[in-house]
Coordinates of C-alpha atoms and ligand atoms in Angstrom, one line a residue:
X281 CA 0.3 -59.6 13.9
X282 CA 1.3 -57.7 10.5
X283 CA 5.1 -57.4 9.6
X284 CA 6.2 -54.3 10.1
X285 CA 5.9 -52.3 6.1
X286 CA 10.0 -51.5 5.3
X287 CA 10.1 -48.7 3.2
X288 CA 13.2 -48.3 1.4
X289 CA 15.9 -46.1 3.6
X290 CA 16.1 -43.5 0.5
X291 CA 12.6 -42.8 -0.4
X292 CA 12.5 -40.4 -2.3
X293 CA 14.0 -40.6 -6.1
X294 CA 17.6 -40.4 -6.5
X295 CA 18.1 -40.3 -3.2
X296 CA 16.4 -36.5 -3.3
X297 CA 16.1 -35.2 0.6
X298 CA 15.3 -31.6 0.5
X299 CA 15.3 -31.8 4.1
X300 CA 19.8 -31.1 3.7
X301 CA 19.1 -27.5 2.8
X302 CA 17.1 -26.9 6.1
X303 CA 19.9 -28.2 8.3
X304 CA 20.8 -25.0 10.6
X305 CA 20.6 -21.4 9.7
X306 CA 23.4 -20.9 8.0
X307 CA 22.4 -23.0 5.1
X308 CA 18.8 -21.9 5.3
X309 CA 20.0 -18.3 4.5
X310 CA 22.2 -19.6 2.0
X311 CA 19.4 -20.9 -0.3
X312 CA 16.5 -18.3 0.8
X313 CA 15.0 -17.4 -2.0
X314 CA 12.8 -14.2 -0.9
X315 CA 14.9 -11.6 1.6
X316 CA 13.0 -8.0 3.0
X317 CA 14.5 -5.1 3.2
X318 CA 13.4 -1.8 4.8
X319 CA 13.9 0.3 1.5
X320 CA 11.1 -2.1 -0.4
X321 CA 9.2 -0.7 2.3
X322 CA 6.8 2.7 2.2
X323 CA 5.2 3.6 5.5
X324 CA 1.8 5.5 5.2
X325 CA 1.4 8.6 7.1
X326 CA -1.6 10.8 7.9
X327 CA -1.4 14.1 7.9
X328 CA -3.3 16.8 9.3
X329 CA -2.9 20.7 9.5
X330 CA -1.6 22.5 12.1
X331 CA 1.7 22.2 15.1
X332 CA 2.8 19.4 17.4
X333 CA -0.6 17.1 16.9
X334 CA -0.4 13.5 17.3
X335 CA -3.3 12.1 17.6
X336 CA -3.6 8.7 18.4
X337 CA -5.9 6.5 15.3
X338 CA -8.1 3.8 17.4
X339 CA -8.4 1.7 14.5
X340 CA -4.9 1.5 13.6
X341 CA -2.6 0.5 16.2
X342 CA 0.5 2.7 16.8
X343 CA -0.6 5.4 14.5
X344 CA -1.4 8.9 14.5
X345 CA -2.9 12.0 12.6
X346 CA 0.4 13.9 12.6
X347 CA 0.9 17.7 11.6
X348 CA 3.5 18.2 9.3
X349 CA 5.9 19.0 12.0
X350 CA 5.4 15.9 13.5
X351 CA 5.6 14.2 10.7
X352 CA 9.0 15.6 9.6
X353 CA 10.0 14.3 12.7
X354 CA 8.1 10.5 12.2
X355 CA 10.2 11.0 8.4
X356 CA 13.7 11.6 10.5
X357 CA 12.9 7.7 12.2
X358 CA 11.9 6.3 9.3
X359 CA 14.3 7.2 7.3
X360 CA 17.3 6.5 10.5
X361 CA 15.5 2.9 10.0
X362 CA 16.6 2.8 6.4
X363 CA 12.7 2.7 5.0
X364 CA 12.3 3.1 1.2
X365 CA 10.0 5.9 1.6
X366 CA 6.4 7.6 2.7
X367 CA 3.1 7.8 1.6
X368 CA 0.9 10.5 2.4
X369 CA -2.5 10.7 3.0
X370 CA -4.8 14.1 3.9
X371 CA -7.0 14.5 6.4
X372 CA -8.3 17.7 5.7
X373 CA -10.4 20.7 8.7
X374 CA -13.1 21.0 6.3
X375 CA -14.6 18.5 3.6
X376 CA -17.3 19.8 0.9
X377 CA -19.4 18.2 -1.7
X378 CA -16.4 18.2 -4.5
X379 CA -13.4 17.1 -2.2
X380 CA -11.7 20.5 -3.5
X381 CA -9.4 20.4 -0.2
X382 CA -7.7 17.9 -2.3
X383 CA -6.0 19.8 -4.3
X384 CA -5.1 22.9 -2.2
X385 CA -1.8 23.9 -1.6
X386 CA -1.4 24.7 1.8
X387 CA -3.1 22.1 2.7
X388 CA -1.6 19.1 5.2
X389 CA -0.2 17.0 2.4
X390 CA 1.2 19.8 0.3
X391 CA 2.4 21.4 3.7
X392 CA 4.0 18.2 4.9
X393 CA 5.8 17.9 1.2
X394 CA 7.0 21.0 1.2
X395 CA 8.2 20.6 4.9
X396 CA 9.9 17.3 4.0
X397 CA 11.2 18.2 0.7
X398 CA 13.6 20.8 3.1
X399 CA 14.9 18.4 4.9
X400 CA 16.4 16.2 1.7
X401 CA 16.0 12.9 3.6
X402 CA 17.1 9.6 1.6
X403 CA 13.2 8.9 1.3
X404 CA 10.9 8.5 -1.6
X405 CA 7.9 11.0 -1.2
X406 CA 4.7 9.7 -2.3
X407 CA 1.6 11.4 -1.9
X408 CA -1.7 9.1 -2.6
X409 CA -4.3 11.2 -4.5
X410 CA -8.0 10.2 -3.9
X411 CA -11.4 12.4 -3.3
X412 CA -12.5 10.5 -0.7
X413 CA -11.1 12.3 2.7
X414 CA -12.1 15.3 1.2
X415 CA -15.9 15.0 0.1
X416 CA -19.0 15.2 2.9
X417 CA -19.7 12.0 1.4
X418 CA -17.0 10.0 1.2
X419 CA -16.6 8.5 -1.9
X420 CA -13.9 8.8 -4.4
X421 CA -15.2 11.2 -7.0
X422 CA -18.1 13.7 -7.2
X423 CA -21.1 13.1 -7.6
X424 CA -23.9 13.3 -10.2
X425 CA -27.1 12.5 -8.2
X426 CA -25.9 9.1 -6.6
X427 CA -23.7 8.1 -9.2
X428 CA -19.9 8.5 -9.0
X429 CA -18.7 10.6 -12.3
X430 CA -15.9 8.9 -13.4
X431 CA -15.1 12.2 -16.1
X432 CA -15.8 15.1 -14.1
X433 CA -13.6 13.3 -11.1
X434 CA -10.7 13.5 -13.6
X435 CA -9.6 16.8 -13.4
X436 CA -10.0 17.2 -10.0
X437 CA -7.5 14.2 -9.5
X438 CA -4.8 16.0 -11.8
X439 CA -5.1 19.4 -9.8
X440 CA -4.3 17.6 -6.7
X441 CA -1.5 15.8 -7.9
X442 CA 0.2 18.6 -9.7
X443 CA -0.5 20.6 -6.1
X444 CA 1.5 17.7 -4.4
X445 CA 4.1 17.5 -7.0
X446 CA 4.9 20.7 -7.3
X447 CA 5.2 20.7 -3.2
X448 CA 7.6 18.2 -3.8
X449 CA 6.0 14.6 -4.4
X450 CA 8.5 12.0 -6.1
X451 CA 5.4 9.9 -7.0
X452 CA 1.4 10.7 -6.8
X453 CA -0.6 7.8 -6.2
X454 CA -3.8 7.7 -7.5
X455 CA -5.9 5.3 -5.7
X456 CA -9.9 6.3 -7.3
X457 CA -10.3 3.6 -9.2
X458 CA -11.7 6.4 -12.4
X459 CA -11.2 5.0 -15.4
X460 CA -8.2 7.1 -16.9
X461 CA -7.2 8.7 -13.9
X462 CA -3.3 7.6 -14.9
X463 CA -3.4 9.4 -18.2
X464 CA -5.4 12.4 -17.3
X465 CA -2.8 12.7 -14.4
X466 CA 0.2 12.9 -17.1
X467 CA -1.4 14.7 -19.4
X468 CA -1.4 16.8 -16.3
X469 CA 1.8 16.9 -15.3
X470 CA 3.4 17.1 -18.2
X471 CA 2.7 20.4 -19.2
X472 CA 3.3 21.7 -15.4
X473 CA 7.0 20.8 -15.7
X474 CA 6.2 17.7 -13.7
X475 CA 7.5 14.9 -16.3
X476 CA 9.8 13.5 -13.8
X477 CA 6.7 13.3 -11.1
X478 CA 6.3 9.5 -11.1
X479 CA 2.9 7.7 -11.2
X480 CA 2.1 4.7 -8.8
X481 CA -0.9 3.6 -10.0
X482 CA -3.7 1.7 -7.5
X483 CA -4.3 -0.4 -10.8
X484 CA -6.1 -3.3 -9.3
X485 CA -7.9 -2.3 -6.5
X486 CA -10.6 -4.5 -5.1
X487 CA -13.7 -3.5 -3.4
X488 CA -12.8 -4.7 -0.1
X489 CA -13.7 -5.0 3.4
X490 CA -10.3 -4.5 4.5
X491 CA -10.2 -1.2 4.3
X492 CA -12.0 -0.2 7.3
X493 CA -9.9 0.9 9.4
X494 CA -8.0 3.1 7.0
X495 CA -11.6 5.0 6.4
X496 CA -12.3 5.4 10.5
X497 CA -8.9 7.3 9.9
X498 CA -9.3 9.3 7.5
X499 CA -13.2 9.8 8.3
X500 CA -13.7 8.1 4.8
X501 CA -16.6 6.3 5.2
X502 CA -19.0 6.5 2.5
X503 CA -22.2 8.5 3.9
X504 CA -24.7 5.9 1.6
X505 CA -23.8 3.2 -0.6
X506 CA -20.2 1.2 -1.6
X507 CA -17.9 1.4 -3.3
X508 CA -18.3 -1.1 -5.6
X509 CA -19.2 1.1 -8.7
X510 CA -15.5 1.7 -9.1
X511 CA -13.5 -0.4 -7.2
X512 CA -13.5 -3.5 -8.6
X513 CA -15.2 -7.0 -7.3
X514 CA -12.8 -9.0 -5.7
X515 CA -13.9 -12.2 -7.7
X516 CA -11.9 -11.2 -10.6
X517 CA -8.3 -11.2 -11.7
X518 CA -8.7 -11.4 -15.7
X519 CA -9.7 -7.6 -15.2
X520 CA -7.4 -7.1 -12.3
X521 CA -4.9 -7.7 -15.4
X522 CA -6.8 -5.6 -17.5
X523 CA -6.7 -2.8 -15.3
X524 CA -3.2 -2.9 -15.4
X525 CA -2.8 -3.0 -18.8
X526 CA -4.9 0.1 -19.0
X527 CA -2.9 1.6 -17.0
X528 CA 0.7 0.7 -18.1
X529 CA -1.1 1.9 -21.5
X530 CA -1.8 5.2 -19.4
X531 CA 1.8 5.8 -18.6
X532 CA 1.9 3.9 -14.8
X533 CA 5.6 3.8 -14.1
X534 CA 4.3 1.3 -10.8
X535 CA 1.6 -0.9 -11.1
X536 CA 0.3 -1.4 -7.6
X537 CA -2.5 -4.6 -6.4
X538 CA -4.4 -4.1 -3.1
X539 CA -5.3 -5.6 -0.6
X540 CA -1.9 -7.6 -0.4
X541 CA -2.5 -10.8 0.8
X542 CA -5.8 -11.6 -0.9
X543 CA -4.0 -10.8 -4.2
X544 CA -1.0 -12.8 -4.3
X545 CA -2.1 -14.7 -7.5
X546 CA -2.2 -11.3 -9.3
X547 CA 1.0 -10.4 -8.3
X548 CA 2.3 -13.4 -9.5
X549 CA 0.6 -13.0 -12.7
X550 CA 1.6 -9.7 -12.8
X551 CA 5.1 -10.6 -12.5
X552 CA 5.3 -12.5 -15.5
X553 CA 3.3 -10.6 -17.7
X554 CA 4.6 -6.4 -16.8
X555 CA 7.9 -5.3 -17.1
X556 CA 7.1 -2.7 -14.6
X557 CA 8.3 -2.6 -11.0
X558 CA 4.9 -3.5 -9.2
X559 CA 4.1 -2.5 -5.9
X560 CA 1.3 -4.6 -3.1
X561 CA -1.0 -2.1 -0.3
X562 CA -0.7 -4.0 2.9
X563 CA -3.9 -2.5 4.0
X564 CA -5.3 -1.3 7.5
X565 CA -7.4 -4.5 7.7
X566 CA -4.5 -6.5 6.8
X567 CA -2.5 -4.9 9.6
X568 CA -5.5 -4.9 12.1
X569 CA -6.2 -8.8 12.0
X570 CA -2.6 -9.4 12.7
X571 CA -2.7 -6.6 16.0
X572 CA -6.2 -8.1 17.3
X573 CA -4.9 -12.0 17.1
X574 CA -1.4 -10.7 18.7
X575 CA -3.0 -8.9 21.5
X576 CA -5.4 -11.7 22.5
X577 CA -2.1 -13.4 22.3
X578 CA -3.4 -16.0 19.7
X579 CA -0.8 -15.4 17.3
X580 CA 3.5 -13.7 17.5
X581 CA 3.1 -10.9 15.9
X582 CA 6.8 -10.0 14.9
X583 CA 6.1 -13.1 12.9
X584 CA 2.8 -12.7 11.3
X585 CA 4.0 -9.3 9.8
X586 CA 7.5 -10.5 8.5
X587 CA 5.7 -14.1 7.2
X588 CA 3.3 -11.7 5.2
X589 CA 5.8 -9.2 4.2
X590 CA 7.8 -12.5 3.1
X591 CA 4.9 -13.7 1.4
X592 CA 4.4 -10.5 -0.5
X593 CA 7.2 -10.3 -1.4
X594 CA 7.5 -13.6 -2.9
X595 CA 4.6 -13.3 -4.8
X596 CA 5.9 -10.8 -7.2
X597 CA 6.0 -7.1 -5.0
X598 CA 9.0 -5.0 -5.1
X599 CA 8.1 -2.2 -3.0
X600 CA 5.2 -2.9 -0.2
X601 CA 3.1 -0.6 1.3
X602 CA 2.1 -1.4 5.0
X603 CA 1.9 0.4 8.7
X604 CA 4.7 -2.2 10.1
X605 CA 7.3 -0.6 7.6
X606 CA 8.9 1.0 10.9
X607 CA 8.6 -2.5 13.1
X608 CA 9.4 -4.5 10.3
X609 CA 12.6 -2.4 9.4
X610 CA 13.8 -2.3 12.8
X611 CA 13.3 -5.9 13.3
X612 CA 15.7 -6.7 9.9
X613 CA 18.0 -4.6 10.8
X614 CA 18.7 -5.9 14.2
X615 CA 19.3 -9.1 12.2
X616 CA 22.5 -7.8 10.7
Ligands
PBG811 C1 -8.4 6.2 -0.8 C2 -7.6 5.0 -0.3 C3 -8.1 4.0 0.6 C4 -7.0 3.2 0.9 C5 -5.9 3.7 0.2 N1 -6.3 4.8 -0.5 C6 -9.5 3.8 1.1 C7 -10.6 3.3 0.3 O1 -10.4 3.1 -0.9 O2 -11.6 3.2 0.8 C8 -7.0 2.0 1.8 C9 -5.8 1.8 2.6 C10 -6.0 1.0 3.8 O3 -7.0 0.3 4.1 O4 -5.0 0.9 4.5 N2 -9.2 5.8 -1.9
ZN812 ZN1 -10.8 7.2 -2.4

């Protein structure tokens, strides 16, 4: 028989045991380094035109296509739950070739803004600015035979966020992926009276899979093709970090990286290199892997969503994006 090995009672060096700070809650609160909090938090809404609709979204669990009533309403909880703020999307009745729905101003989303503005809730009103719900064919810009023009997309993005500014947007979101869509959006805005409108730019958007859901709800699908021509290959995060110098350069006052969780390296990056707040897109996928494993039971869901948000967090986001803002923020708030 071999001697039993004795290892020294104090392994580690100087008698180091990272273990004391893990002791009972009270100390592991005391040296957390990452907290949530409902107001990092913006809760995307879809809206649609018309009274009193709700209509359930198969894809994402627990949300809806909400007319603006409704969503003034949805607003009131979110805001009673302390959540930073909103972000619109549009699902328009009609769609045509150009996506020119986008930018009209009694449509849901300007509606909705309008509606909300009224009711001077303590919530940020962001309103994301995209073609794609709004063309037959589902991609982001129009199109010149197959391809995608990035210029002639351009204006078409800056009438839609000056409609949703002047309906009362704080910050227009433009998610595209056009080269130059943050500066032709100022260069918009600017002249409109809309310099305090802030920009939230999708900066470095990947071409994902994730996104799925979200386009089953917003009937964004694209009719033929990807969307790979603009949005950009998820292999690479030198040019996620070009992106987002582009856009800084632009005049982004948010730099935003989506999907979340496969981009925490970027937002750690990010962190260190833009003096910007930055912002991460918890996106439908994101949020749909976490409700399919819960429901089978294979996973708790209150903590997969506040271990991601945590993680997110961490990484480098200040504000987050994600459909648990509502769950989440009820959730820390019972905490207290
Ligand atoms: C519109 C847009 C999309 C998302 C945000 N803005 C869809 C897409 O690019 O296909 C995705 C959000 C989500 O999946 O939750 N361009
Ligand atoms: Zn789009």
């Amino acid at each position: 028989m071999r001697e039993l090995v004795r290892v020294r009672t104090v392994s580690t060096p100087a008698g180091k045991r990272p273990r004391r700070l893990r002791a009972n809650p009270a100390l592991r609160a005391l040296v957390r380094e990452t907290r949530l909090e409902p107001g990092r938090f913006l809760a995307p809404l879809f809206v649609v035109s018309g009274r009193d609709r709700r209509e359930p979204i198969a894809s994402l669990k627990g949300h809806a296509r909400l007319s603006a009533d409704v969503a003034v309403a949805e607003a009131h909880r979110l805001a009673g739950l302390g959540v930073g703020g909103i972000l619109l999307f549009g699902i328009p009745d009609a769609k045509d070739h150009d996506g020119r729905a986008a930018a009209d101003e009694n449509g849901p989303v300007a509606q909705t803004l309008r509606m909300l503005k009224a009711e001077n809730l303590p919530l940020v009103l962001a309103a994301d600015v995209c073609l794609c719900e709004y063309t037959t064919h589902g991609h982001c810009g129009v199109l010149h035979g197959e391809q995608v023009d990035n210029d002639a997309t351009l204006p078409l993005l800056a009438e839609a966020a000056v409609a949703y500014a002047e309906a009362g947007a704080d910050v227009v979101a433009p998610s595209a992926m056009m080269d130059g869509q943050v500066g032709a959006l100022r260069s918009a805005l600017d002249p409109a009276g809309l310099e305090n409108t802030a920009i939230m730019a999708y900066a470095s958007k990947h071409a994902s899979v994730l996104y799925g859901p979200f386009r089953e709800a917003a009937g964004s699908t694209p009719s033929f093709g990807d969307r790979k021509s603009y949005q950009m290959d998820p292999a690479n995060a030198r040019e996620a970090m070009r992106e987002m110098q582009l856009d800084t350069d632009e005049g982004a006052d948010i730099l935003m990286v989506k999907p979340a969780i496969t981009s925490l390296d970027l937002l750690a990056r990010a962190r260190d290199r833009f003096d910007v707040p930055l912002a991460a897109y918890q996106v439908s996928g994101e949020a749909a892997m976490i409700e399919a494993a819960a429901e089978r039971g294979w996973l708790d869901r209150r903590g997969a969503v506040l271990e991601s948000l945590t993680a997110i967090v961490r990484a480098g986001a200040d504000i987050v994006m994600t459909y648990f803002a509502a769950d989440a923020a009820s959730w820390l708030n019972a905490k207290r």
